[in-house]
Every structure is written in C-alpha cells, then in structure tokens.
PDB file of C-alpha atoms in Angstrom:
ATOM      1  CA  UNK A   1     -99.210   9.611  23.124  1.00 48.00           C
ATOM      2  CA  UNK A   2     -98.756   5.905  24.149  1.00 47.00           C
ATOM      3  CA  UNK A   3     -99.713   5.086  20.093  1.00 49.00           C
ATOM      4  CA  UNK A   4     -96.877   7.335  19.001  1.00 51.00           C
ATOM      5  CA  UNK A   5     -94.322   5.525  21.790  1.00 43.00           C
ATOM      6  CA  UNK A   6     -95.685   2.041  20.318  1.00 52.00           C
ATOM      7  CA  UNK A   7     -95.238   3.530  16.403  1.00 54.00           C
ATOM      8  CA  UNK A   8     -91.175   4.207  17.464  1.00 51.00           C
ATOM      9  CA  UNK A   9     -90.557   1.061  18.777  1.00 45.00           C
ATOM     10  CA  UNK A  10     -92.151  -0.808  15.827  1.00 50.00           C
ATOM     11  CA  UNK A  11     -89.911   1.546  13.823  1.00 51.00           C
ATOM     12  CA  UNK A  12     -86.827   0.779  15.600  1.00 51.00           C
ATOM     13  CA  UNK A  13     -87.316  -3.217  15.605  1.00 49.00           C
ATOM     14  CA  UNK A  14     -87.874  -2.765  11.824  1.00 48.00           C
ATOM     15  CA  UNK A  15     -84.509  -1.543  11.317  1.00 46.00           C
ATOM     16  CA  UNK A  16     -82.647  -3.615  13.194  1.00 47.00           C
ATOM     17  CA  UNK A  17     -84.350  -7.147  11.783  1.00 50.00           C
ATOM     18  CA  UNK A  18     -83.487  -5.646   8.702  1.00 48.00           C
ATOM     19  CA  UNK A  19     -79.756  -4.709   9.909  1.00 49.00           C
ATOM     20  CA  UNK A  20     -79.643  -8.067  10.598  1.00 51.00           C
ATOM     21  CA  UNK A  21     -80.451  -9.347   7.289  1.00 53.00           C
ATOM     22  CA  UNK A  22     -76.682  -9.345   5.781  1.00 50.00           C
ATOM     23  CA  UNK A  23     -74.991 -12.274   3.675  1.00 54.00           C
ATOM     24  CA  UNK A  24     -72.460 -12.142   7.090  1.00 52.00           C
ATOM     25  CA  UNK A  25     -69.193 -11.271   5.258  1.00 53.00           C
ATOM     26  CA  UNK A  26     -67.006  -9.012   6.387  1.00 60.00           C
ATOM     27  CA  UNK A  27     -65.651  -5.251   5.001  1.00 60.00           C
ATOM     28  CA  UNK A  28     -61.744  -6.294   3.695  1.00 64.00           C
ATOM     29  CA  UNK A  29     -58.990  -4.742   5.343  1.00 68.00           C
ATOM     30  CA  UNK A  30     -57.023  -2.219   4.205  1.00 67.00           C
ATOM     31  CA  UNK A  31     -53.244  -3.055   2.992  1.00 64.00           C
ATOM     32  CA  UNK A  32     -50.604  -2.095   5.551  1.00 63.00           C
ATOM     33  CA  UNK A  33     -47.539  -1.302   4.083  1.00 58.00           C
ATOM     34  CA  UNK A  34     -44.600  -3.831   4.692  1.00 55.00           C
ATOM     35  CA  UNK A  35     -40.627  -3.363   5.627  1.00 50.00           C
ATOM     36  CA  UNK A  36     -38.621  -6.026   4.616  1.00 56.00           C
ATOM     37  CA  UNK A  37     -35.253  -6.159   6.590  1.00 51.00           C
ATOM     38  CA  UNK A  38     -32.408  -8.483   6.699  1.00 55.00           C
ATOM     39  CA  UNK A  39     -30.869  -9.402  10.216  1.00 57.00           C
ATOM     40  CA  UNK A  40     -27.488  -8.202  10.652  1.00 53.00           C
ATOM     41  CA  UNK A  41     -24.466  -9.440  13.431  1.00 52.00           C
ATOM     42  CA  UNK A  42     -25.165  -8.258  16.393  1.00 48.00           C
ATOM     43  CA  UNK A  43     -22.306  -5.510  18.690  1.00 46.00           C
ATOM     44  CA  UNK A  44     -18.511  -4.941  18.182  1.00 44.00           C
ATOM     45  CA  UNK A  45     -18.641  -8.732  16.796  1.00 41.00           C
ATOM     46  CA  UNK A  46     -20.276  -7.430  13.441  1.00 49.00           C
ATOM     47  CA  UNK A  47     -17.000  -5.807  12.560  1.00 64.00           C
ATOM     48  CA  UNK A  48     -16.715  -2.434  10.730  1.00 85.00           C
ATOM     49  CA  UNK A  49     -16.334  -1.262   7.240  1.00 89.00           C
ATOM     50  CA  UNK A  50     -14.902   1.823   5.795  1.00 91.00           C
ATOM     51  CA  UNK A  51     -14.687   3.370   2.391  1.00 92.00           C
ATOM     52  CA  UNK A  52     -11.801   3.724   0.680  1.00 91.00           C
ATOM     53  CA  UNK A  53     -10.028   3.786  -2.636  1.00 90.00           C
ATOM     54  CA  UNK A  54      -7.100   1.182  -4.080  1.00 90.00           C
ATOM     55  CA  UNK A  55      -3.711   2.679  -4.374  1.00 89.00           C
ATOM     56  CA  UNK A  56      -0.415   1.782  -5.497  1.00 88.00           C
ATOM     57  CA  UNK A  57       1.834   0.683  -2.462  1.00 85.00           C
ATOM     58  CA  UNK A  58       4.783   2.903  -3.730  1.00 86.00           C
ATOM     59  CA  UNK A  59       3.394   6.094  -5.688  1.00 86.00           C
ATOM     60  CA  UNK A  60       6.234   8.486  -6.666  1.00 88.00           C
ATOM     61  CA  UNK A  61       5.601  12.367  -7.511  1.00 93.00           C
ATOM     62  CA  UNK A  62       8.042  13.164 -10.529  1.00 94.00           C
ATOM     63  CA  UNK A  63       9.651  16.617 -11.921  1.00 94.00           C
ATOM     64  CA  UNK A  64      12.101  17.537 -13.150  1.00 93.00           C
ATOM     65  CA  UNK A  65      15.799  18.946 -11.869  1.00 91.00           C
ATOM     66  CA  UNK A  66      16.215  21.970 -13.222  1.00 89.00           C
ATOM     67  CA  UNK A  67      13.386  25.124 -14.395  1.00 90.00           C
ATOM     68  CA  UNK A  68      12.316  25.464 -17.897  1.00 90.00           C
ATOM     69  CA  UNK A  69       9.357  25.562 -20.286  1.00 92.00           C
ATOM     70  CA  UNK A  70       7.979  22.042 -21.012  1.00 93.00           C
ATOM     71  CA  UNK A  71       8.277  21.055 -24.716  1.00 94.00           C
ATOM     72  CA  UNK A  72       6.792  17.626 -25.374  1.00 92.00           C
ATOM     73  CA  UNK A  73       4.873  15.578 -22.832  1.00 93.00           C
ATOM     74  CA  UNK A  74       5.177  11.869 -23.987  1.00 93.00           C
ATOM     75  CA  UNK A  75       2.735  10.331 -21.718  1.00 92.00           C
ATOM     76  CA  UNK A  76      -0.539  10.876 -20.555  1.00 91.00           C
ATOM     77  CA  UNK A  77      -2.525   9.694 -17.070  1.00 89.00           C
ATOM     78  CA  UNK A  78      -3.306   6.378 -17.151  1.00 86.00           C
ATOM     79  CA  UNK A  79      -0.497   5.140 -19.716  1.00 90.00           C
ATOM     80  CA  UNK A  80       1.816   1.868 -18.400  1.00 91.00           C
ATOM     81  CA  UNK A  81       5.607   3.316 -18.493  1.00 92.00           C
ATOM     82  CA  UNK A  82       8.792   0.857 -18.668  1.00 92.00           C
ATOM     83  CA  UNK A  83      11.614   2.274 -16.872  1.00 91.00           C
ATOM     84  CA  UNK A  84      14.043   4.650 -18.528  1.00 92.00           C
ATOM     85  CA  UNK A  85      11.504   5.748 -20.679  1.00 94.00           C
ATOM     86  CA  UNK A  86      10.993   9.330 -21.457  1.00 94.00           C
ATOM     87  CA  UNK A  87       7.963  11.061 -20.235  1.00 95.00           C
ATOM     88  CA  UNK A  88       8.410  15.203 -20.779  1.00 94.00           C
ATOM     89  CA  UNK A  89      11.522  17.273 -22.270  1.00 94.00           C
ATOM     90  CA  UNK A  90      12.258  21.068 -21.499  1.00 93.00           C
ATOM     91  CA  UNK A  91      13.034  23.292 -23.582  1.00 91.00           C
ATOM     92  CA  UNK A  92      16.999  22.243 -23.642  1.00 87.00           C
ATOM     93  CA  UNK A  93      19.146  25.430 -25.255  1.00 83.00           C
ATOM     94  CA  UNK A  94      19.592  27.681 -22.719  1.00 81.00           C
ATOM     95  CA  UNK A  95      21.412  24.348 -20.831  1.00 81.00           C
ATOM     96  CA  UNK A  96      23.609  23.511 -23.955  1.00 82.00           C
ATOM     97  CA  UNK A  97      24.117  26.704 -24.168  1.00 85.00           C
ATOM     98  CA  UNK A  98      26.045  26.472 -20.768  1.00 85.00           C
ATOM     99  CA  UNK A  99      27.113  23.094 -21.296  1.00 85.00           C
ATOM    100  CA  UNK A 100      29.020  24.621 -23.962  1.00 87.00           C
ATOM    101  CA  UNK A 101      30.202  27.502 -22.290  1.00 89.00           C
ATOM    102  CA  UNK A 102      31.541  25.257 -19.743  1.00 88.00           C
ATOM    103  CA  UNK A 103      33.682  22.905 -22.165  1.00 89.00           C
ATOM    104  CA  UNK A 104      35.279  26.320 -23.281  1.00 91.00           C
ATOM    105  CA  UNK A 105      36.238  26.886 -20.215  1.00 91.00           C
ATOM    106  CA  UNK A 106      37.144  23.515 -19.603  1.00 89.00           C
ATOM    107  CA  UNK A 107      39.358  23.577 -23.235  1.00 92.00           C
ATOM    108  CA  UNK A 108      41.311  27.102 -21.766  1.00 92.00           C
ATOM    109  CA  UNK A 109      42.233  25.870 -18.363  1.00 90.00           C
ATOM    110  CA  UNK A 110      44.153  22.998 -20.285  1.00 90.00           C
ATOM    111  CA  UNK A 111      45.680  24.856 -22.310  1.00 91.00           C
ATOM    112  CA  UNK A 112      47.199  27.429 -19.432  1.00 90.00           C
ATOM    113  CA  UNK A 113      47.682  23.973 -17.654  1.00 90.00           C
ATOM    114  CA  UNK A 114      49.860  23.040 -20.491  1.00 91.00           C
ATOM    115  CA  UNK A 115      51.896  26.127 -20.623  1.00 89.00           C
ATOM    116  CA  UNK A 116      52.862  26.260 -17.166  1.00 89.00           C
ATOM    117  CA  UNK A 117      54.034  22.792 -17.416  1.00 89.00           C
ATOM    118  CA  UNK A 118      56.506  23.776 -19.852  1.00 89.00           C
ATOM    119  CA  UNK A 119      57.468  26.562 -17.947  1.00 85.00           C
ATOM    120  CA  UNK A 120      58.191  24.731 -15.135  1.00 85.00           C
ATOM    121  CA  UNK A 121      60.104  22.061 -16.691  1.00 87.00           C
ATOM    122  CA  UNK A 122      62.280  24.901 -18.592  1.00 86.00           C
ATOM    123  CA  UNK A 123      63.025  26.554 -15.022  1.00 83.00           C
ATOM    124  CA  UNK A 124      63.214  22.860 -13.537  1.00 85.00           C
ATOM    125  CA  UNK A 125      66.674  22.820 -15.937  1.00 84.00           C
ATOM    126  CA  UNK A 126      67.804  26.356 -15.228  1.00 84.00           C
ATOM    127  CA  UNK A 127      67.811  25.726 -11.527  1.00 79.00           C
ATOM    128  CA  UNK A 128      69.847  22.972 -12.280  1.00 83.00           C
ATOM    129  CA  UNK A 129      72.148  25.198 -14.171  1.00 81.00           C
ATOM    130  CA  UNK A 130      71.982  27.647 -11.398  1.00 81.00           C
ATOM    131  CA  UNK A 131      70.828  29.933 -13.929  1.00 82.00           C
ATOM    132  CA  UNK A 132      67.920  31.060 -12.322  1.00 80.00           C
ATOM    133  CA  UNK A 133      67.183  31.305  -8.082  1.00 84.00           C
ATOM    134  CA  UNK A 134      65.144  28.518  -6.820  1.00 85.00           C
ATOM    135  CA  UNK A 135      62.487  31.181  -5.737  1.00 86.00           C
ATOM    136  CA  UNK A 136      61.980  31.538  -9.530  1.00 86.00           C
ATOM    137  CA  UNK A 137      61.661  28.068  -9.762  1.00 83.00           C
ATOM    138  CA  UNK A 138      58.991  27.604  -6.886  1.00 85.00           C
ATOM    139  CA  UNK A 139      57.409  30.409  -8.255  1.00 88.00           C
ATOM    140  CA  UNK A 140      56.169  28.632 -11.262  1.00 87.00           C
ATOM    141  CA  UNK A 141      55.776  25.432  -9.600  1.00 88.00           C
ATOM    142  CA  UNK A 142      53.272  27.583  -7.755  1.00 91.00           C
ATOM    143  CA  UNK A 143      51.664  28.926 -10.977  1.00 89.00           C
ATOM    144  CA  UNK A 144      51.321  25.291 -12.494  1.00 89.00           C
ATOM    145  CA  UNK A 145      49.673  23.874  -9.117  1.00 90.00           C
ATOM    146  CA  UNK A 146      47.124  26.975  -9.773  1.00 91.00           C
ATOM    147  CA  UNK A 147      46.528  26.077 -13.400  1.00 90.00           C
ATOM    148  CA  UNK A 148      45.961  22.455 -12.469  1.00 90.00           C
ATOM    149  CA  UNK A 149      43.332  23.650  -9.686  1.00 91.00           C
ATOM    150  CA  UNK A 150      41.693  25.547 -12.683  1.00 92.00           C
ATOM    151  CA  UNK A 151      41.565  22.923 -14.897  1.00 91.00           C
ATOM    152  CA  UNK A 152      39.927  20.781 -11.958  1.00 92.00           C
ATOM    153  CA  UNK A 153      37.267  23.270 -11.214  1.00 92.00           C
ATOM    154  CA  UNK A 154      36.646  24.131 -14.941  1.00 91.00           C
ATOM    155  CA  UNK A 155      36.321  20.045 -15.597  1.00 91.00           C
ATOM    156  CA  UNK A 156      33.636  19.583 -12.576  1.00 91.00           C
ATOM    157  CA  UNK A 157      31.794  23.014 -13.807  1.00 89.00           C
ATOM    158  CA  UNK A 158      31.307  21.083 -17.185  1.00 88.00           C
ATOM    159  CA  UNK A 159      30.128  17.837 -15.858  1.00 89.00           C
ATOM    160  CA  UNK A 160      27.848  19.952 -13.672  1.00 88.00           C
ATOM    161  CA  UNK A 161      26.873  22.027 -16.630  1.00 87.00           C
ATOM    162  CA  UNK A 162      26.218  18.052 -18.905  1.00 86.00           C
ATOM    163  CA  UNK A 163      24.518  16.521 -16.171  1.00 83.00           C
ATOM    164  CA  UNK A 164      21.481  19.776 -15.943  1.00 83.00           C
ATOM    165  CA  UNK A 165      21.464  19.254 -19.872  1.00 83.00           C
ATOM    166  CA  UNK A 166      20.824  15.785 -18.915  1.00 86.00           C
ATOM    167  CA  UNK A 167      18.417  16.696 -16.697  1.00 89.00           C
ATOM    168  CA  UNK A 168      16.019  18.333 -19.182  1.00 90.00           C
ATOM    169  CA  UNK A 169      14.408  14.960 -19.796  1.00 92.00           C
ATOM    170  CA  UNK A 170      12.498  13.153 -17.631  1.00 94.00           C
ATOM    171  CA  UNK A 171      12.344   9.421 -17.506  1.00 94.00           C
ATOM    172  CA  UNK A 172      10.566   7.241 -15.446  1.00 93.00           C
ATOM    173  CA  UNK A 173      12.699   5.228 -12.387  1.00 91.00           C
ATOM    174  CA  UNK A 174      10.570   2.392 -12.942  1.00 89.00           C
ATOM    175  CA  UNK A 175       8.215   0.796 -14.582  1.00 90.00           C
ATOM    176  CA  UNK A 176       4.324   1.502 -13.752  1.00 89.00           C
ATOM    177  CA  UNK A 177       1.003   3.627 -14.690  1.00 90.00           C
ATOM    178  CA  UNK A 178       0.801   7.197 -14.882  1.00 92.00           C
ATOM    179  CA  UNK A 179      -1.883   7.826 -12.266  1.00 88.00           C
ATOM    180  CA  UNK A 180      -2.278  11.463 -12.485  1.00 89.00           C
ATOM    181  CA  UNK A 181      -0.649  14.364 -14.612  1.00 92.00           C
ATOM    182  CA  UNK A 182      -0.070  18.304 -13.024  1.00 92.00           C
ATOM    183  CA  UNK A 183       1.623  19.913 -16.412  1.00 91.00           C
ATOM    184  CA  UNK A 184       0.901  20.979 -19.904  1.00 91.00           C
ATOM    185  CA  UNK A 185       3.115  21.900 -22.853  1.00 92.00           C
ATOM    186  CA  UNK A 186       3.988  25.020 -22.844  1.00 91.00           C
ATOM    187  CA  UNK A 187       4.287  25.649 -18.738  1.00 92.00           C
ATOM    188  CA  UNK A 188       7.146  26.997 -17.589  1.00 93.00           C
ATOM    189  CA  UNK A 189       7.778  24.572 -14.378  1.00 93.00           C
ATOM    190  CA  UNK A 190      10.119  25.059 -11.512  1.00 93.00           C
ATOM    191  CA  UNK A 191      12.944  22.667 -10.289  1.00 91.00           C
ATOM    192  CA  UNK A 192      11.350  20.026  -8.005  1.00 92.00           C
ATOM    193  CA  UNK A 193       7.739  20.560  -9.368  1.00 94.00           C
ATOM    194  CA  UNK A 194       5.052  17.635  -9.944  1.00 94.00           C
ATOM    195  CA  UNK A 195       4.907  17.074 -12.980  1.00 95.00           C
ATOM    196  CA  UNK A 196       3.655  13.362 -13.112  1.00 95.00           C
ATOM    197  CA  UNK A 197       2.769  10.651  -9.745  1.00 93.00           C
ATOM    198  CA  UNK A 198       3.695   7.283 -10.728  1.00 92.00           C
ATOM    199  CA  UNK A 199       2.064   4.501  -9.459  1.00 89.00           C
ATOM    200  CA  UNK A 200       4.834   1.319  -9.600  1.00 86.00           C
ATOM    201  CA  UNK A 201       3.788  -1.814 -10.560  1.00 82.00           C
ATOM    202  CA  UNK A 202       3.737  -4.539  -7.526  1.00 77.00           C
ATOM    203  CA  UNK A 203       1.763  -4.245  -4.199  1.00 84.00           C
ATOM    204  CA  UNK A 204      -1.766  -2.164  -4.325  1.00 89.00           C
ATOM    205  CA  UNK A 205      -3.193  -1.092  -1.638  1.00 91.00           C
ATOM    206  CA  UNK A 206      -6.456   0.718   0.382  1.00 92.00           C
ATOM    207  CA  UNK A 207      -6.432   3.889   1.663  1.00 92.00           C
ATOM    208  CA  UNK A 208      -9.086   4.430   4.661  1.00 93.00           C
ATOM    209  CA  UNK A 209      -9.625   6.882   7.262  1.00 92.00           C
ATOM    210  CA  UNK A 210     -10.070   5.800  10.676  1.00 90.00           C
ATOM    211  CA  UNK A 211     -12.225   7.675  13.531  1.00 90.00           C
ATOM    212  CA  UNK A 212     -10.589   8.847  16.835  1.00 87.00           C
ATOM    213  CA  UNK A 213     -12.580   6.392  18.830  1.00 86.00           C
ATOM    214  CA  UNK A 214     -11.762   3.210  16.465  1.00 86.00           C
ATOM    215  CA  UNK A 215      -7.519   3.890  15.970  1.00 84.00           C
ATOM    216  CA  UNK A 216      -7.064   2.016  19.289  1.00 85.00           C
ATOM    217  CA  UNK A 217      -8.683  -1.113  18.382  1.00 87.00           C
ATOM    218  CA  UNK A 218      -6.638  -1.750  15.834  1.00 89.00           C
ATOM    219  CA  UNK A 219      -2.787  -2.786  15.020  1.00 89.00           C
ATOM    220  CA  UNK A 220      -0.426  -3.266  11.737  1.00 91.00           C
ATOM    221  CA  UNK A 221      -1.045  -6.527  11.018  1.00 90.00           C
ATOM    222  CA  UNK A 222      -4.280  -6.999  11.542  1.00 91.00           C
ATOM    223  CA  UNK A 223      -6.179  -8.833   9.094  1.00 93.00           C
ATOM    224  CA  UNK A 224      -8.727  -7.394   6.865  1.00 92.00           C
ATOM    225  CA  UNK A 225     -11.375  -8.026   4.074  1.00 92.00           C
ATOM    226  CA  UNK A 226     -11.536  -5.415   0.963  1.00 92.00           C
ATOM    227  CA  UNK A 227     -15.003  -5.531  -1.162  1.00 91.00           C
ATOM    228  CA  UNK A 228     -14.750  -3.882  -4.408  1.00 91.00           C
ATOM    229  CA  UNK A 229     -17.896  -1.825  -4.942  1.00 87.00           C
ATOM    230  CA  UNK A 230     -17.754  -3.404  -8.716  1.00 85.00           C
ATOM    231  CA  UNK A 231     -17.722  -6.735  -7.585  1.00 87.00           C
ATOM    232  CA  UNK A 232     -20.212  -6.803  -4.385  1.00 87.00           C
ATOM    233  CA  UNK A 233     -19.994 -10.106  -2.461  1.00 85.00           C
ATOM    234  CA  UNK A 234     -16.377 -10.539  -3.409  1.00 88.00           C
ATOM    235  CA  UNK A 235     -14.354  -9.996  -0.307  1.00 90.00           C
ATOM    236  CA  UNK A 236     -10.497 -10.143  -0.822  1.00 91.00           C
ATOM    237  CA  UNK A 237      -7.570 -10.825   1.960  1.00 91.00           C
ATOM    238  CA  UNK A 238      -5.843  -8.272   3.157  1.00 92.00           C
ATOM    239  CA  UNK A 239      -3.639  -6.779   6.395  1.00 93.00           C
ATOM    240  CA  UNK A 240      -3.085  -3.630   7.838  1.00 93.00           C
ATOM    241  CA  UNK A 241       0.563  -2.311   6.443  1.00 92.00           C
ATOM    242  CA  UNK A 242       0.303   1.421   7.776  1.00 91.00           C
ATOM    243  CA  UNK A 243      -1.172   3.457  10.556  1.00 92.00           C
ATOM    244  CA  UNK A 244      -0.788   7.002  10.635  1.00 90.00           C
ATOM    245  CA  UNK A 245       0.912   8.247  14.171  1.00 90.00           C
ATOM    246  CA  UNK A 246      -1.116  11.302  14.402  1.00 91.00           C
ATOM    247  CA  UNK A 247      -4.665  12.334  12.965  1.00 88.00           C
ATOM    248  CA  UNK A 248      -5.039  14.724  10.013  1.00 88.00           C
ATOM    249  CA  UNK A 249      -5.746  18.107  11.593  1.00 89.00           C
ATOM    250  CA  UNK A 250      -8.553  19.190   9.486  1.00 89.00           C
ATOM    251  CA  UNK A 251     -10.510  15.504   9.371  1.00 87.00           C
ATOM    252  CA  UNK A 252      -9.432  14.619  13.137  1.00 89.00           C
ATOM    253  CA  UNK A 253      -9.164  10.949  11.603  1.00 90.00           C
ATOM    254  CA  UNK A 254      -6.008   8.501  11.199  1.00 92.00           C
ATOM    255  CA  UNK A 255      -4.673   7.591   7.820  1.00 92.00           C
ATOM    256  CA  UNK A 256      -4.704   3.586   6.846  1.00 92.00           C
ATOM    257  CA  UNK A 257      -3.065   1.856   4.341  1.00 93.00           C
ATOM    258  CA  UNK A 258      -4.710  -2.382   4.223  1.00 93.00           C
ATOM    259  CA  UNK A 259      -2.505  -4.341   1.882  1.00 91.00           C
ATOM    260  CA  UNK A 260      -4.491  -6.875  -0.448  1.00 91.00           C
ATOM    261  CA  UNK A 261      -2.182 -10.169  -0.792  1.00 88.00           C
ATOM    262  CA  UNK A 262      -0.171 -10.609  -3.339  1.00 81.00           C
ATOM    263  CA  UNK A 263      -1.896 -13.928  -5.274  1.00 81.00           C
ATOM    264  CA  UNK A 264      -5.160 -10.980  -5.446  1.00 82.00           C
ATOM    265  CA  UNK A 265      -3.385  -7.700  -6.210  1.00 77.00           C
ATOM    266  CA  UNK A 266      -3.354  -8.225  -9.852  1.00 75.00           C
ATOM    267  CA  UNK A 267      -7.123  -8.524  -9.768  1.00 78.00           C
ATOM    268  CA  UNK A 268      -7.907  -4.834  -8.880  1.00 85.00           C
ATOM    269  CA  UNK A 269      -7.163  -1.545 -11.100  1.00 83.00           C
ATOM    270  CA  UNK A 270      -5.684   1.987  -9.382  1.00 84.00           C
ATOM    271  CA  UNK A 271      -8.734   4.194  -8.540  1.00 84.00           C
ATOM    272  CA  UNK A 272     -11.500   1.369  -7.543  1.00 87.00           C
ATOM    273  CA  UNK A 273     -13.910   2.451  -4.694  1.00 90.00           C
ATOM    274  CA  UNK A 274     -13.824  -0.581  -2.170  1.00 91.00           C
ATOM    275  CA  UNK A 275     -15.014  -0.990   1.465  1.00 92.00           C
ATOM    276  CA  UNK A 276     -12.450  -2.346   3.841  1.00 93.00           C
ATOM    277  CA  UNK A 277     -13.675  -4.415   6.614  1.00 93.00           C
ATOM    278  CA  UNK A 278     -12.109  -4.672  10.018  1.00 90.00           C
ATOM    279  CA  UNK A 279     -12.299  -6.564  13.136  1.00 79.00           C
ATOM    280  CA  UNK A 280     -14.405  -9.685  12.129  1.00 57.00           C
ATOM    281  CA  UNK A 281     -16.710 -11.063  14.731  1.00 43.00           C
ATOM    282  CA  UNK A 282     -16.788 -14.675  16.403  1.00 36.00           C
ATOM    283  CA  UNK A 283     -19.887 -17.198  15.182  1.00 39.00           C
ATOM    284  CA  UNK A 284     -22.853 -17.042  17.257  1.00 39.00           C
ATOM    285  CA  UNK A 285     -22.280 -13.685  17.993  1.00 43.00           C
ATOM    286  CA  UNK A 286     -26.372 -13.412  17.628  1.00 48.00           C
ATOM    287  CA  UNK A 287     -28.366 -11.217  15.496  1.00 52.00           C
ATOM    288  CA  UNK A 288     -30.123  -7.841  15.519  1.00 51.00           C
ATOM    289  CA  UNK A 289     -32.696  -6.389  13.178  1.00 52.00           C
ATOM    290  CA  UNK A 290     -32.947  -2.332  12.915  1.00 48.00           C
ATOM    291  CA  UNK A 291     -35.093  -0.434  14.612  1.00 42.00           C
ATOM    292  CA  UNK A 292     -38.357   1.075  13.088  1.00 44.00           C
ATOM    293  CA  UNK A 293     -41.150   3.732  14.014  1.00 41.00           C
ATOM    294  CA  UNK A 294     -44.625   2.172  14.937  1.00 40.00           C
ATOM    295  CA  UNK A 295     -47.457   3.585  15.642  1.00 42.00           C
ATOM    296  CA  UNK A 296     -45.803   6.986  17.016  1.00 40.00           C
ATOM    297  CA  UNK A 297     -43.564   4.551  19.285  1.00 39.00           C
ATOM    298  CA  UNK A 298     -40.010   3.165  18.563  1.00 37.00           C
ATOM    299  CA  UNK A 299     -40.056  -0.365  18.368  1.00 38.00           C
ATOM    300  CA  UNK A 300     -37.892  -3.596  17.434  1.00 39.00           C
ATOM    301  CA  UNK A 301     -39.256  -5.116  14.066  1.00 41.00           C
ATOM    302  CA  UNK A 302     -40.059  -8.747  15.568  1.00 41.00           C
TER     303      UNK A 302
END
C-alpha cells in the first residue's frame, strides 16, 4: 500500500517538472472588436439640425380662367419660363364662338341706338312745331336712353366675352422654372385648376418642420446654417423668414421657411435635400461621446 502511495507521488512530480518545462511564452489574445467614435458638442449648445428641402421663396400654382379641354402644353417641369410666355392653350372655339356672338349683339344695339337718335331728333323739331305733344317727344327720348343702355350692356358683354377668349392661353406672370406639372393634353380642366406651380426666380429657400417642444426656442430672424446633402461640410448663411402660427394637424409639427442669403442663393437648385441647423452653441461648450453597451452594462466609451 505505502509503495503504491510513493508510485503516485513520483507520478505526480513527473508531470509537473515536465509542466514546467515550457519556452515561457504566452497563448495570444484574442482580437476584441473596436468602435471608433467621434466626440460631438455637448447639451442644447450643440445646436439642432433638421431635414428639409430648398424651395423657391415665391412659388405660384397656375390655371387657367375659364373650363376647357387642354390643346397644347408648351412647357414641361423643370423648363426656365420668361414672363408673358405661353405655357398651355384650350381648346378656344366654343369662346370665339361667343366672342362673336357678342359683337353681333354689340353691332344691333348700335344700330337701334342709331335709329332712335333720329327719331328723337325728328320729334325734337316737331315739338318745336307744336306738331306733336311733348309726351310724344319724352317718349322717345325715353326709348333712345334705353337703346343707349343696350348698347352699353351689349359693349361690356363683348369685352367680357374677348377677355375669356383671351383667357384660353396661359402665360406665365413672371419669369422662373416650372417646378411641377398637374395636366396633360387632352384633359378637360376646370376654371381655377393647377395646371402648372411656378417657382420665380430670386430668393430660395428651406422648408423644415419643427417639433412641438423646439417652436418656442426659436424666432424669425434667427440665424441659421443650411448643409446641402451634395456638398457635405459646406454650410451656407441663412435666417429664419417664416414660422407657421399653428402646427399641421396630422404631423403636430410647425412649418419653417430659413432663407439662404442672397450672395449664396444662386448656388443651390429647386429640389436639393439639405439639413438646416439651428441654435448654434457657445465655444467650450465641452464634449460628449455616445453611449455604448459593455459587457451587459451601459457605459460611457472613455
């Protein structure tokens, strides 16, 4: 028995001499994966940005006056317009047709016009003569009054009548880009429908959406930086022209309009995606790094 005890501890010395027999280096370490983060301004001081897209300061929705079926459509979105040039005509005969009708009219009132004015210059000589009663007389003085009223109303029915003939092209007010287009040839469109937006040259803008819990911090005037999502880095000038006095009651957020400067508005094109930042922060405000998971815990990255 004692042998067999002496045998085991022989054993185990063996093993661990031999244990100890290494060339010392160590197992390497396994790669841990690493998150690299860049610091960011710290609080309110950091300021906040908001999406948005670059609009035309004035944007005007055009149609036409009168109802018809659209003929030609001389533009397209997207084309530069001068002003007074034609963009769409409707279909223009049935409004010649009562242009024309009208000047008939117009041409008959004269013409009764005319014949009580002899009339009443004929009885204008018989009263003299006392050849007819001076009721006669007033009687056609009456009647010529009437046919002048006629002609009147007959003359403004034409020029009514010309002006909706008119009215069956559409021209552009001013000079600018077509930025969108609601009509096709061949559509029968109503008075006072869209038909083209126009999107005048000048002043360009940023439309943003403010939260319920930001519209307070905030004032027209307020200066603002817009980054173009094509040109990252970039930040332009801007202000605050427009805040909405009530918040849209589907999005529960106010509309913004931020002005870019004049000496920069040429540099952007209708349409651009840009981020709009407000409230700048002071220097120094300090720094902040996000927060990360670690080891099951959440944790500041040092």
């Amino acid at each position: 028995m004692q042998g067999r005890v002496r045998r085991g501890v022989a054993a185990a010395l063996v093993v661990v001499a031999l244990a100890g027999c290494g060339n010392g280096a160590e197992a390497p370490e396994k790669a841990r994966p690493v998150w690299v983060v860049q610091p960011q301004a710290a609080g309110e001081a950091a300021g906040l940005a908001f999406p948005g897209e670059v609009r035309a300061r004035e944007e005007s929705p055009l149609a036409f006056r009168i109802g018809g079926e659209l003929v030609a459509r001389r533009v397209d979105a997207g084309a530069r317009v001068a002003e007074g040039q034609v963009l769409a005509e409707l279909d223009p005969g049935d409004q010649a047709l009562q242009a024309q009708a009208a000047r008939a009219q117009l041409a008959a009132a004269e013409a009764e016009l005319a014949r009580a004015k002899g009339d009443l210059d004929r009885y204008a000589k018989l009263v003299e003569q006392q050849l007819v009663s001076r009721s006669a007389y007033e009687a056609q003085e009456a009647a010529y009054k009437a046919a002048a009223g006629q002609v009147d109303a007959a003359r403004a029915q034409w020029e009514v009548t010309r002006n909706q003939a008119a009215y069956a092209t559409l021209r552009a007010p001013h000079a600018g880009v077509i930025a969108s287009r609601q009509a096709e040839v061949g559509q029968v469109v109503a008075a006072g429908q869209t038909v083209f937006t126009l999107a005048a040259d000048g002043g360009r803008e940023v439309a943003i959406d403010l939260p319920e819990d930001r519209i307070g911090q905030f004032k027209v005037g307020d200066p603002a930086e817009v980054e173009l999502w094509s040109r990252p880095g970039q930040r332009l000038p801007a202000r605050i022209r427009e805040l909405a006095p009530a918040a849209d009651p589907l999005t529960r957020s106010y509309a913004v309009r931020v002005a870019l400067d004049d000496a920069v508005a040429g540099d952007v094109v209708l349409g651009q995606s840009a981020r709009v930042f407000l409230g700048h922060g002071a220097a120094g405000a300090g720094l902040r790094v996000p927060w990360v998971v670690r080891e099951g815990k959440v944790a500041s990255v040092p």
